[in-house]
PDB file of C-alpha atoms in Angstrom:
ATOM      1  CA  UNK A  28       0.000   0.000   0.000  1.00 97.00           C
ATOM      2  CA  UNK A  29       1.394   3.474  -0.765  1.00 98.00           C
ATOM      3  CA  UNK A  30       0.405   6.704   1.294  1.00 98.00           C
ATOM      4  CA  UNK A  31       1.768  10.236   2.086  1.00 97.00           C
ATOM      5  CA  UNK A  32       2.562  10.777   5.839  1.00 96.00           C
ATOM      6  CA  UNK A  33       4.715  13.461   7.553  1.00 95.00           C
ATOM      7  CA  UNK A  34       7.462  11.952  10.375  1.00 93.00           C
ATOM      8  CA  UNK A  35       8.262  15.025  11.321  1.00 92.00           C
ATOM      9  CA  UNK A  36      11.594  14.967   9.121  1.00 92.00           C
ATOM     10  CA  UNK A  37      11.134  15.298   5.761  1.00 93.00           C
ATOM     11  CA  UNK A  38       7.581  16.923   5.399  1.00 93.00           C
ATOM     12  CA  UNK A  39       4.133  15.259   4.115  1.00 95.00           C
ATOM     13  CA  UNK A  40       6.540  12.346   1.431  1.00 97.00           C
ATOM     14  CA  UNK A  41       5.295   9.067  -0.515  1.00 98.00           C
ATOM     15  CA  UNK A  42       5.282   6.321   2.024  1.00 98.00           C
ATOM     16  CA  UNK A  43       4.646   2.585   1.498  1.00 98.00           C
ATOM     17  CA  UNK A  44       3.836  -0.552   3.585  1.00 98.00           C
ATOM     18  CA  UNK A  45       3.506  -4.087   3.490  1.00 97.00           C
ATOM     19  CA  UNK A  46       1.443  -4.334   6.283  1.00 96.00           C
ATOM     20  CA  UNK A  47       4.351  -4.374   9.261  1.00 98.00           C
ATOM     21  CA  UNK A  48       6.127  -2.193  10.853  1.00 97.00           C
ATOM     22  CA  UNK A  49       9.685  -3.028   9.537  1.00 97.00           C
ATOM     23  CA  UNK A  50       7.961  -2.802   6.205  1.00 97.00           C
ATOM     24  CA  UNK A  51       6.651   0.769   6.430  1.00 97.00           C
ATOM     25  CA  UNK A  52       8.968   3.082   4.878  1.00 97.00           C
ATOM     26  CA  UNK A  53       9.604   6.415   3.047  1.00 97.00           C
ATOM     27  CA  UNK A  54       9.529   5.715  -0.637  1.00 98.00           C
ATOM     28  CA  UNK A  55      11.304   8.978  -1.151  1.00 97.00           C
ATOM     29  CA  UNK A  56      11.830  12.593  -0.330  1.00 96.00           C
ATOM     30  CA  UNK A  57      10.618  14.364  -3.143  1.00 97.00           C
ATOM     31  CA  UNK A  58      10.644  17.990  -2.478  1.00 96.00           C
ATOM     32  CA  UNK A  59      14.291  17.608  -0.100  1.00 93.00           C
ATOM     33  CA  UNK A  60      13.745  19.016   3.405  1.00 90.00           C
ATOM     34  CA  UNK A  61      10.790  19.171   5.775  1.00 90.00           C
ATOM     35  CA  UNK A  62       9.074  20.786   2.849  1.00 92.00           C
ATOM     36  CA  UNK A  63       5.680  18.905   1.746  1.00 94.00           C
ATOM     37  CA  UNK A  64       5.380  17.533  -1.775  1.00 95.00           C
ATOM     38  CA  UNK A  65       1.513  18.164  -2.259  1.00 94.00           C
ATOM     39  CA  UNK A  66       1.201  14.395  -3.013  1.00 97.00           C
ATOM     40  CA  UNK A  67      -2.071  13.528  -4.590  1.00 97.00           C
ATOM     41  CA  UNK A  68      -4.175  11.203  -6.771  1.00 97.00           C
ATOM     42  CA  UNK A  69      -2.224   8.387  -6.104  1.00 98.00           C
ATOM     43  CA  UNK A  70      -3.709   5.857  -8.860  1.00 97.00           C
ATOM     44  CA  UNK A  71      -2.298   2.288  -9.691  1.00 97.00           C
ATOM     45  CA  UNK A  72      -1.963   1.282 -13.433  1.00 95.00           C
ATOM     46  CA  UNK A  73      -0.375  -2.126 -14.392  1.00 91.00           C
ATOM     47  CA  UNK A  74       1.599  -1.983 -11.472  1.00 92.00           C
ATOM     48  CA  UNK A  75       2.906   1.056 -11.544  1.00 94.00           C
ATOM     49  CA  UNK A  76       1.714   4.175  -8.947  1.00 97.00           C
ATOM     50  CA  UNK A  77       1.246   6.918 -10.767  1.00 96.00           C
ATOM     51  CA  UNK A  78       0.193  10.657  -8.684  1.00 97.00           C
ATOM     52  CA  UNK A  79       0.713  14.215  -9.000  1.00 96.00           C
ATOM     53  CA  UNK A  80       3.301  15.981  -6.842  1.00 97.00           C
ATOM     54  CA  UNK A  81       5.526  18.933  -6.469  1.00 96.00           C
ATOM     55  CA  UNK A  82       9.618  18.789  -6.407  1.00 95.00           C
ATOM     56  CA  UNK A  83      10.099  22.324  -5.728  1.00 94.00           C
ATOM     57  CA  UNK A  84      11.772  22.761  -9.042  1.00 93.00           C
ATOM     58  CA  UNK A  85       9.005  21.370 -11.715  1.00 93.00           C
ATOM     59  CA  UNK A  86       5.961  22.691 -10.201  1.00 92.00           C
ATOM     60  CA  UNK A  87       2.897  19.792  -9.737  1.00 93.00           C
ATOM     61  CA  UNK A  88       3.831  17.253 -12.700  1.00 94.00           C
ATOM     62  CA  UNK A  89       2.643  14.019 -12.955  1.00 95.00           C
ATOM     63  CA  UNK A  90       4.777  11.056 -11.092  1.00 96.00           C
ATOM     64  CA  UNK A  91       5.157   7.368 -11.006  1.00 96.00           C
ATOM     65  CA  UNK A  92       6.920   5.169  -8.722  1.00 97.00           C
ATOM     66  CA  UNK A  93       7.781   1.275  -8.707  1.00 96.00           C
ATOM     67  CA  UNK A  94       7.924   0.953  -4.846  1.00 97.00           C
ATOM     68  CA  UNK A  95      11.973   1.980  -4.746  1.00 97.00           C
ATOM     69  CA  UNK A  96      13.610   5.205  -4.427  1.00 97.00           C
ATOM     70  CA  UNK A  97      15.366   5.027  -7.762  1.00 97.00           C
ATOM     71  CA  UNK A  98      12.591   4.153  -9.624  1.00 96.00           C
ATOM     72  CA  UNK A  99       9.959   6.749  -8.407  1.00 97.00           C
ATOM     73  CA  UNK A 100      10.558   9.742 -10.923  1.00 95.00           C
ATOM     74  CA  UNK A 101       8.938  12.822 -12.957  1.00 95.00           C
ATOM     75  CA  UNK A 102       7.687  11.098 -16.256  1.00 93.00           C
ATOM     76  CA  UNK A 103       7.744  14.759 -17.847  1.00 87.00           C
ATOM     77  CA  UNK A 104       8.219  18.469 -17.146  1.00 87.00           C
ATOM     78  CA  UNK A 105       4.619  18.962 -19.400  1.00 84.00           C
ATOM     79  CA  UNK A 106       4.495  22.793 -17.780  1.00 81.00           C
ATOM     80  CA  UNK A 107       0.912  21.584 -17.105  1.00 79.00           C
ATOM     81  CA  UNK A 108      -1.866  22.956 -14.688  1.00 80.00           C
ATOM     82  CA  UNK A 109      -4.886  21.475 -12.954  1.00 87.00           C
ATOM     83  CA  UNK A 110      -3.602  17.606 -13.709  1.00 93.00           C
ATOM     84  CA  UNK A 111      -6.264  15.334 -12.117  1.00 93.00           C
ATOM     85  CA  UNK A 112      -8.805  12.754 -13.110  1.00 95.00           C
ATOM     86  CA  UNK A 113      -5.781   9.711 -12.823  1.00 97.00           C
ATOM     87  CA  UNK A 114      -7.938   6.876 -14.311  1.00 97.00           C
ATOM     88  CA  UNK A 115      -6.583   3.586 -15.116  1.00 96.00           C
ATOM     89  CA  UNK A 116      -8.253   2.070 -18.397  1.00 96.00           C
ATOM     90  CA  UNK A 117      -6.838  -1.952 -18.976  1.00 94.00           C
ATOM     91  CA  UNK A 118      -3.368  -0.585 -18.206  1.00 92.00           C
ATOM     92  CA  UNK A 119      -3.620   2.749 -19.632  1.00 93.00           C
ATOM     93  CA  UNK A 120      -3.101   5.716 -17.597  1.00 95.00           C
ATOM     94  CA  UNK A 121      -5.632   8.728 -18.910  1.00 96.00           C
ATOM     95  CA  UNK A 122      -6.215  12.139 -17.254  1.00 95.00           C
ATOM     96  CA  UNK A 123      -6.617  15.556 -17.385  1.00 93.00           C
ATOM     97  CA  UNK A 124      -3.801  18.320 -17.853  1.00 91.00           C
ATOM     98  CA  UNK A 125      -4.230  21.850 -18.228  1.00 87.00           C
ATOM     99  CA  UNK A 126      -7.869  21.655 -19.486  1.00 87.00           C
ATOM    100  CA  UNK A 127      -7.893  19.136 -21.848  1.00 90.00           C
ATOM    101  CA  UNK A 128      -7.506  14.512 -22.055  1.00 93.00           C
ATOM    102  CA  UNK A 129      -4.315  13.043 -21.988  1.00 94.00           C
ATOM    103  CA  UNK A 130      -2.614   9.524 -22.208  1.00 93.00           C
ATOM    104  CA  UNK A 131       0.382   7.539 -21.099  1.00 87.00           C
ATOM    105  CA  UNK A 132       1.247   3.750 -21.591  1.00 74.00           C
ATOM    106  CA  UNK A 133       3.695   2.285 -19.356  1.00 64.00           C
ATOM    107  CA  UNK A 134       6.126   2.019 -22.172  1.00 64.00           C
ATOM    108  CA  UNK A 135       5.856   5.690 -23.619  1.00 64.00           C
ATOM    109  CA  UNK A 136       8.792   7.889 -22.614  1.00 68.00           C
ATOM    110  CA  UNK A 137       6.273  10.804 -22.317  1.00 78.00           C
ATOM    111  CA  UNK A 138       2.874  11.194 -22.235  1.00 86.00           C
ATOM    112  CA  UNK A 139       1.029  12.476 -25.002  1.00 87.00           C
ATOM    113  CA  UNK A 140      -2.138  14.915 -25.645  1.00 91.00           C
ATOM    114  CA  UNK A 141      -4.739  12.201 -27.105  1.00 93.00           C
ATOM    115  CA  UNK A 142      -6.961  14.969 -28.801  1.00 89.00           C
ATOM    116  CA  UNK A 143      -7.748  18.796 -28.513  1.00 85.00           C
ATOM    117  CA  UNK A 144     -11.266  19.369 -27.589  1.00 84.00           C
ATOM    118  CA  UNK A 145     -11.235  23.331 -27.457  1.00 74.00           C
ATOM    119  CA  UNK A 146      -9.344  25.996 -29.084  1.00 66.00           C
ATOM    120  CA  UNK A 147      -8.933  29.821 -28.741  1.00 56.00           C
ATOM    121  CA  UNK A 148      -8.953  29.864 -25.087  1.00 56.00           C
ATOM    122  CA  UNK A 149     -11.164  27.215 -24.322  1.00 62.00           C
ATOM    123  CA  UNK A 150     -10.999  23.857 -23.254  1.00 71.00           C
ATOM    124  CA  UNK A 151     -12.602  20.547 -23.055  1.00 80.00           C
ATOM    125  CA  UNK A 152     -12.741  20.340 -19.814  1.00 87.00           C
ATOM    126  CA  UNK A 153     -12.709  16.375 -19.706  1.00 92.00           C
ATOM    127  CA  UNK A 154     -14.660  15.447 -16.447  1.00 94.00           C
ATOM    128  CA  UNK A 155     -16.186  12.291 -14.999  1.00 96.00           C
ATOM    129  CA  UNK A 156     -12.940   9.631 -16.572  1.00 97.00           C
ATOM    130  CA  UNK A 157     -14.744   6.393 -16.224  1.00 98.00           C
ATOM    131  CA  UNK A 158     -13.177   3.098 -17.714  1.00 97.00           C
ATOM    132  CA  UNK A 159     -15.726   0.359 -19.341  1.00 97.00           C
ATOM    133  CA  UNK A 160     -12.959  -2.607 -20.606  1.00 95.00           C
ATOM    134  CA  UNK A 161     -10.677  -0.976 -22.588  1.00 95.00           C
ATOM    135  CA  UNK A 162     -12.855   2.414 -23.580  1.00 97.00           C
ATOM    136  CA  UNK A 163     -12.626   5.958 -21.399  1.00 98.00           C
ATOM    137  CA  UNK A 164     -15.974   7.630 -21.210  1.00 98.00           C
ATOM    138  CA  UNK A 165     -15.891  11.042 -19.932  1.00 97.00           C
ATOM    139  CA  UNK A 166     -17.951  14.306 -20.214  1.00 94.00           C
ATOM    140  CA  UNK A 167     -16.728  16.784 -22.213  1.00 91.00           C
ATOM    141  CA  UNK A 168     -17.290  20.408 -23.942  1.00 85.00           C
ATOM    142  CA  UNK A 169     -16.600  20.748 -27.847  1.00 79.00           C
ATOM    143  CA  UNK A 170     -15.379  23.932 -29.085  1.00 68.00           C
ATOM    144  CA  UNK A 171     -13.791  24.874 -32.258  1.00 64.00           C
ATOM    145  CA  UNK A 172     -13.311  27.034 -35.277  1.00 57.00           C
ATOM    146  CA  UNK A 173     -10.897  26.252 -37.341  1.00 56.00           C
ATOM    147  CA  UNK A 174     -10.995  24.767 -39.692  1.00 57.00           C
ATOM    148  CA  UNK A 175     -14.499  24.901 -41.707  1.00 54.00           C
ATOM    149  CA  UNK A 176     -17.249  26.459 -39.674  1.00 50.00           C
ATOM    150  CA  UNK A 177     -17.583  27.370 -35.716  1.00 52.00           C
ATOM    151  CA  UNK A 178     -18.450  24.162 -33.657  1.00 57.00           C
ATOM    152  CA  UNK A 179     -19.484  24.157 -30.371  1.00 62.00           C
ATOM    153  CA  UNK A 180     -21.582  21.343 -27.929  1.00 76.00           C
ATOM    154  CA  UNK A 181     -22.054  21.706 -24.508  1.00 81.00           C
ATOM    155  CA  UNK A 182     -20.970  19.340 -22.248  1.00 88.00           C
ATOM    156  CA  UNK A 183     -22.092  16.057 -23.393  1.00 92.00           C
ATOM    157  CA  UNK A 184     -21.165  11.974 -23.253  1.00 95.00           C
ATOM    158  CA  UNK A 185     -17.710  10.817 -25.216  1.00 96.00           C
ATOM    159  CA  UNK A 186     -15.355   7.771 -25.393  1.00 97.00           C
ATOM    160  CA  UNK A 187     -11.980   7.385 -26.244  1.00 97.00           C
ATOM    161  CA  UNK A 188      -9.899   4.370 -26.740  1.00 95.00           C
ATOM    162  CA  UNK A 189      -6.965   6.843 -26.556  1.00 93.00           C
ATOM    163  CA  UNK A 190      -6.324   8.016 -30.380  1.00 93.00           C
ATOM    164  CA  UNK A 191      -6.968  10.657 -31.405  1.00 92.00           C
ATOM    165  CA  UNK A 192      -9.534   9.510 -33.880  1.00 94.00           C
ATOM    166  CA  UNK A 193     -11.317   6.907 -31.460  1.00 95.00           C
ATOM    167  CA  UNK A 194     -12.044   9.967 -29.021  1.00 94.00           C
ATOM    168  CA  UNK A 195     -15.431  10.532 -30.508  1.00 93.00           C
ATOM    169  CA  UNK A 196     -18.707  12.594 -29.448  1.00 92.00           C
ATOM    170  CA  UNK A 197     -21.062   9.202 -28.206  1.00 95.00           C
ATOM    171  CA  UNK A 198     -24.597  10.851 -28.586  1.00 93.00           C
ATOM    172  CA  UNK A 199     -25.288  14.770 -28.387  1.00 89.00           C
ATOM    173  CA  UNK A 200     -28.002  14.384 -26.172  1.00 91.00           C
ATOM    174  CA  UNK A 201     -29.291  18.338 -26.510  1.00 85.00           C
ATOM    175  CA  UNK A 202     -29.352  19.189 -30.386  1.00 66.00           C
ATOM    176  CA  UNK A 203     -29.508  23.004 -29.781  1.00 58.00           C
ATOM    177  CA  UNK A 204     -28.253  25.112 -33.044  1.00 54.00           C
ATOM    178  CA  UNK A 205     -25.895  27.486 -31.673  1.00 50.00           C
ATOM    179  CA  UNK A 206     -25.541  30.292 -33.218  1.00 47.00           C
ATOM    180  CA  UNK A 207     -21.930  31.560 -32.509  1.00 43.00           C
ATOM    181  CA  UNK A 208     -18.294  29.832 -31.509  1.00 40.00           C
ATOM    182  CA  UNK A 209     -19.058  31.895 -28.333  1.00 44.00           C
ATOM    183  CA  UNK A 210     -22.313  30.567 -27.563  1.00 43.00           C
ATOM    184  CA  UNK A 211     -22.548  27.746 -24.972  1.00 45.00           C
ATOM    185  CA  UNK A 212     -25.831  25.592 -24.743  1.00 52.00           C
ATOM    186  CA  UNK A 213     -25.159  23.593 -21.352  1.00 72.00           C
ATOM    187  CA  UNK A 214     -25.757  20.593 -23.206  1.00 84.00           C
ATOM    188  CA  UNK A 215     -27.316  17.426 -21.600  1.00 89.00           C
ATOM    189  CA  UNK A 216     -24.091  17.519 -18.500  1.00 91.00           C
ATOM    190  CA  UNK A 217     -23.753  13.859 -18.194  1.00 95.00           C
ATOM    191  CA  UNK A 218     -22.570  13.542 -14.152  1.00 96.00           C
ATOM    192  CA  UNK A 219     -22.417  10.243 -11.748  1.00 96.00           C
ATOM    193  CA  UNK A 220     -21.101   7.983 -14.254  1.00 97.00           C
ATOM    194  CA  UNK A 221     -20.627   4.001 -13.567  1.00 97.00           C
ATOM    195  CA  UNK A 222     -19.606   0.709 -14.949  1.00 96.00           C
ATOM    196  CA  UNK A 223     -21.695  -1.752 -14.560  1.00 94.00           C
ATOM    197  CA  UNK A 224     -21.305  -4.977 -15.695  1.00 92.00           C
ATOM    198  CA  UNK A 225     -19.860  -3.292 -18.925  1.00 94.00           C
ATOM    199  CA  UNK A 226     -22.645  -0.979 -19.188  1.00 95.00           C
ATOM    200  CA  UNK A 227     -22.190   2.282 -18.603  1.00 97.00           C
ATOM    201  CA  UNK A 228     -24.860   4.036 -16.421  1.00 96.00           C
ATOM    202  CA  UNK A 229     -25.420   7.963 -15.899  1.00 97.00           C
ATOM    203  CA  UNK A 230     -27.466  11.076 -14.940  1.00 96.00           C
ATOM    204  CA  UNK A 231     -28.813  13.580 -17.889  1.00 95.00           C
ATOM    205  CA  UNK A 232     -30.904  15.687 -19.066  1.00 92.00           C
ATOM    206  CA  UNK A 233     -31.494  15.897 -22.702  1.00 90.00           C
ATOM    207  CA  UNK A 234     -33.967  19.139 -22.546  1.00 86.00           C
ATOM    208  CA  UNK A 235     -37.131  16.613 -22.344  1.00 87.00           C
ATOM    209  CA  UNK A 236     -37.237  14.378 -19.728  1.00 89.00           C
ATOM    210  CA  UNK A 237     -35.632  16.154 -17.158  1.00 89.00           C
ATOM    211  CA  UNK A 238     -32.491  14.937 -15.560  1.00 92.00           C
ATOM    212  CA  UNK A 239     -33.190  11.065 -15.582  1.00 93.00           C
ATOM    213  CA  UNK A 240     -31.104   7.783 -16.026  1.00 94.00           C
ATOM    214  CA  UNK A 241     -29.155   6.881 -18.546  1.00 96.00           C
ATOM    215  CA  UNK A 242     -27.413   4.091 -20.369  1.00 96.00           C
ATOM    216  CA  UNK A 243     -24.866   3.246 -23.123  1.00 97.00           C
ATOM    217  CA  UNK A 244     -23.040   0.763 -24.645  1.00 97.00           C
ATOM    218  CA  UNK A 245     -20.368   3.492 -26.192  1.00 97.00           C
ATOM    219  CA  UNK A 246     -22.853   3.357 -29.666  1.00 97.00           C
ATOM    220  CA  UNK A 247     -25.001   6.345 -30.665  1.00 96.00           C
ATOM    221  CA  UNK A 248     -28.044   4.144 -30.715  1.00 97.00           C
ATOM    222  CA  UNK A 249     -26.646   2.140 -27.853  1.00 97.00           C
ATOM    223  CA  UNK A 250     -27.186   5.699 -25.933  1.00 97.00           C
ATOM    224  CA  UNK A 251     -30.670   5.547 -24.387  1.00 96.00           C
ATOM    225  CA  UNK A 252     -32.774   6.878 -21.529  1.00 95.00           C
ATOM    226  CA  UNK A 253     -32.798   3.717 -19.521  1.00 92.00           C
ATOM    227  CA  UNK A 254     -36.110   5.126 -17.479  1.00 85.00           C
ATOM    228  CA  UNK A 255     -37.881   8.050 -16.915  1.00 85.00           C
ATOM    229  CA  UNK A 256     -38.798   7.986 -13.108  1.00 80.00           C
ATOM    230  CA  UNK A 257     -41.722  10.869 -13.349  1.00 78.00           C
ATOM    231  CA  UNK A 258     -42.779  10.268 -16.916  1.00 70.00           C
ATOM    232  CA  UNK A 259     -42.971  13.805 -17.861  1.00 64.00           C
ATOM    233  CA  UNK A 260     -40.151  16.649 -18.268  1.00 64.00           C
ATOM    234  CA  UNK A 261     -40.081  16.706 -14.310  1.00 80.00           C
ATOM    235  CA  UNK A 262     -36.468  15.500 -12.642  1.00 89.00           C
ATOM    236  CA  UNK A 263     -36.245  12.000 -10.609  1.00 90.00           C
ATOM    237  CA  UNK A 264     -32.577  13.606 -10.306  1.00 92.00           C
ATOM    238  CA  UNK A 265     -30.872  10.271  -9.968  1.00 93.00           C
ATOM    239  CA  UNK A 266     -28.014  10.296  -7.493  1.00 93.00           C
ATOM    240  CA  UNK A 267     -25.236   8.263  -5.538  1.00 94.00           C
ATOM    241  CA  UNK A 268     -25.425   5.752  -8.703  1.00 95.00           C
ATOM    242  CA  UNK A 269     -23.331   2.390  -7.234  1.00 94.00           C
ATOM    243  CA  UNK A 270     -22.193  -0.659  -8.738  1.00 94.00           C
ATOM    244  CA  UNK A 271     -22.293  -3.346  -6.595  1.00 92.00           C
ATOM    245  CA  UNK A 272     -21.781  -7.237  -7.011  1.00 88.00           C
ATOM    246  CA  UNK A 273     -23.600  -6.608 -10.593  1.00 86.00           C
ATOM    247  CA  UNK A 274     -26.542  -4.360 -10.026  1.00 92.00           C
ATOM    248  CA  UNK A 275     -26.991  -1.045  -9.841  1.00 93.00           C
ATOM    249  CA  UNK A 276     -28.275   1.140  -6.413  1.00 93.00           C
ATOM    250  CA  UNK A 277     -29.228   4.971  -6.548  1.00 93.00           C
ATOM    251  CA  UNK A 278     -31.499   7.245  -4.929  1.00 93.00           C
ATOM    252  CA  UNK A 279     -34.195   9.379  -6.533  1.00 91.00           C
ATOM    253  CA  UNK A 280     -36.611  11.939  -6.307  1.00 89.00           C
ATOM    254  CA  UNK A 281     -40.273  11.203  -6.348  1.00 81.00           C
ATOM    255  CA  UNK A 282     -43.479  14.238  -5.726  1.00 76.00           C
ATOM    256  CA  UNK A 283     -45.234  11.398  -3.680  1.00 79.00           C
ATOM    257  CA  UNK A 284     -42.111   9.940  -1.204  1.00 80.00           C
ATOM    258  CA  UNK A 285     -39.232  12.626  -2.045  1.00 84.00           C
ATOM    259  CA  UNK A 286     -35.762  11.249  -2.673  1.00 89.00           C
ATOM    260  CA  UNK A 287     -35.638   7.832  -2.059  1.00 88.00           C
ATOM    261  CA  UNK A 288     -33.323   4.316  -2.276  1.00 87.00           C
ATOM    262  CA  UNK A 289     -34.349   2.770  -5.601  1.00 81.00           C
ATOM    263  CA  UNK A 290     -35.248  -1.051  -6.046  1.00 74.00           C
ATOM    264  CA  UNK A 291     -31.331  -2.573  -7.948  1.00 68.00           C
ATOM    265  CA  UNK A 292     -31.024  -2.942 -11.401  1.00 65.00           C
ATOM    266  CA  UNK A 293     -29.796  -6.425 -12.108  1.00 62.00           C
TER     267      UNK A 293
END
């Protein structure tokens, strides 16, 4: 198990145990001195840890470690900001850096942008990484101009196998004409995504419904409202969506009983 603890020596550092005491030790000083590293988002992929942390020198760049001092290094100087999200997808390390998705296998020297989703000051803003097998779905916001004609979705459902041209749009849930690259519809907002059972399951709203739940199987016409909870545009809200031994709990909203647990999904 790794963890960040303080000893009173060499500030908050990258610990690890084995479960004993002999066997709990400081993986390594990273920022030298009592100084703390801002360890965080400490996520395993294949075997390797991979986390976010500051060296005094670099800024916060992204990390890995194999358990020994030698081999817990920078990967890369990217000159990134805000990198978060750390999701491991079958052995492939995907997350967020400076606004927009990135990548990194294991045998990569350095990571790699895996596709642009904004330009001219604005991002993608990848949120929500969630792995089904081998495909990332996230939530995302699509803005661009150039080339051909101004393009922008609101935040809305996409998958990436981590190419650039397998990080696709699944289903635009909100078809709203927008009018200008500076005009923003809010899109359906996918949020509280989960795998289950291969299936992924989340909260929208796609403008008639309300916010209800959601399935897909990565497919545009795979992409469905799984129920509507109040049968009219009104919002069941569906929250705290859990996977658990194969079906699916949540709790939702209902005029007669409020928010409630729902009956599993198998």
């Amino acid at each position: 198990m790794f963890f960040t603890a303080d000893n009173g020596s060499v500030g908050m550092e990258l610990w690890k145990t084995d479960g004993t005491a002999a066997g709990t030790v400081l993986v390594k000083d990273i920022w030298t001195g009592t100084n703390w590293a801002n360890i965080s988002k400490l996520t395993d992929v294949a075997g390797l840890l991979y986390f976010v942390a500051n060296d005094g020198v670099n800024g916060e760049e992204l990390w890995q470690s194999d358990g020994t001092t030698a081999g817990t290094s920078m990967v890369a100087d990217l000159n990134a900001t805000g990198i978060d999200q750390l999701t491991n997808v079958n052995g492939k390390l995907f997350y967020r850096a400076s606004g927009e998705l990135w990548s990194r296998n294991s045998s990569a020297v350095t990571p790699s942008m895996v596709k642009e989703l904004g330009e001219g000051g604005w991002e993608g803003a990848p949120l929500s990484l969630t792995a089904v097998g081998s495909t990332l779905f996230f939530t995302a916001v699509y803005a661009w101009a150039t080339p051909g004609p101004k393009v922008s979705i609101g935040r809305e459902l996409w998958k990436s196998d981590g190419t650039a041209a397998g990080t696709v749009l699944v289903k635009d849930l909100v078809d709203i004409p927008v009018s200008t690259y500076n005009d923003y519809a809010w899109g359906s907002s996918p949020v509280n995504l989960v795998n289950n059972n291969g299936t992924l399951f989340f909260s929208a709203n796609d403008g008639v419904n309300g916010q209800e739940l959601w399935m897909s199987d990565g497919t545009t016409a795979g992409t469905t409202l799984f129920t509507d909870l109040t049968s009219d545009s009104g919002s069941s809200d569906p929250q705290n969506i859990t996977a658990i031994g194969g079906r699916l709990y949540l709790t939702a909203m209902s005029e007669a009983k409020g928010r409630e647990p729902l009956t599993v999904i198998d």
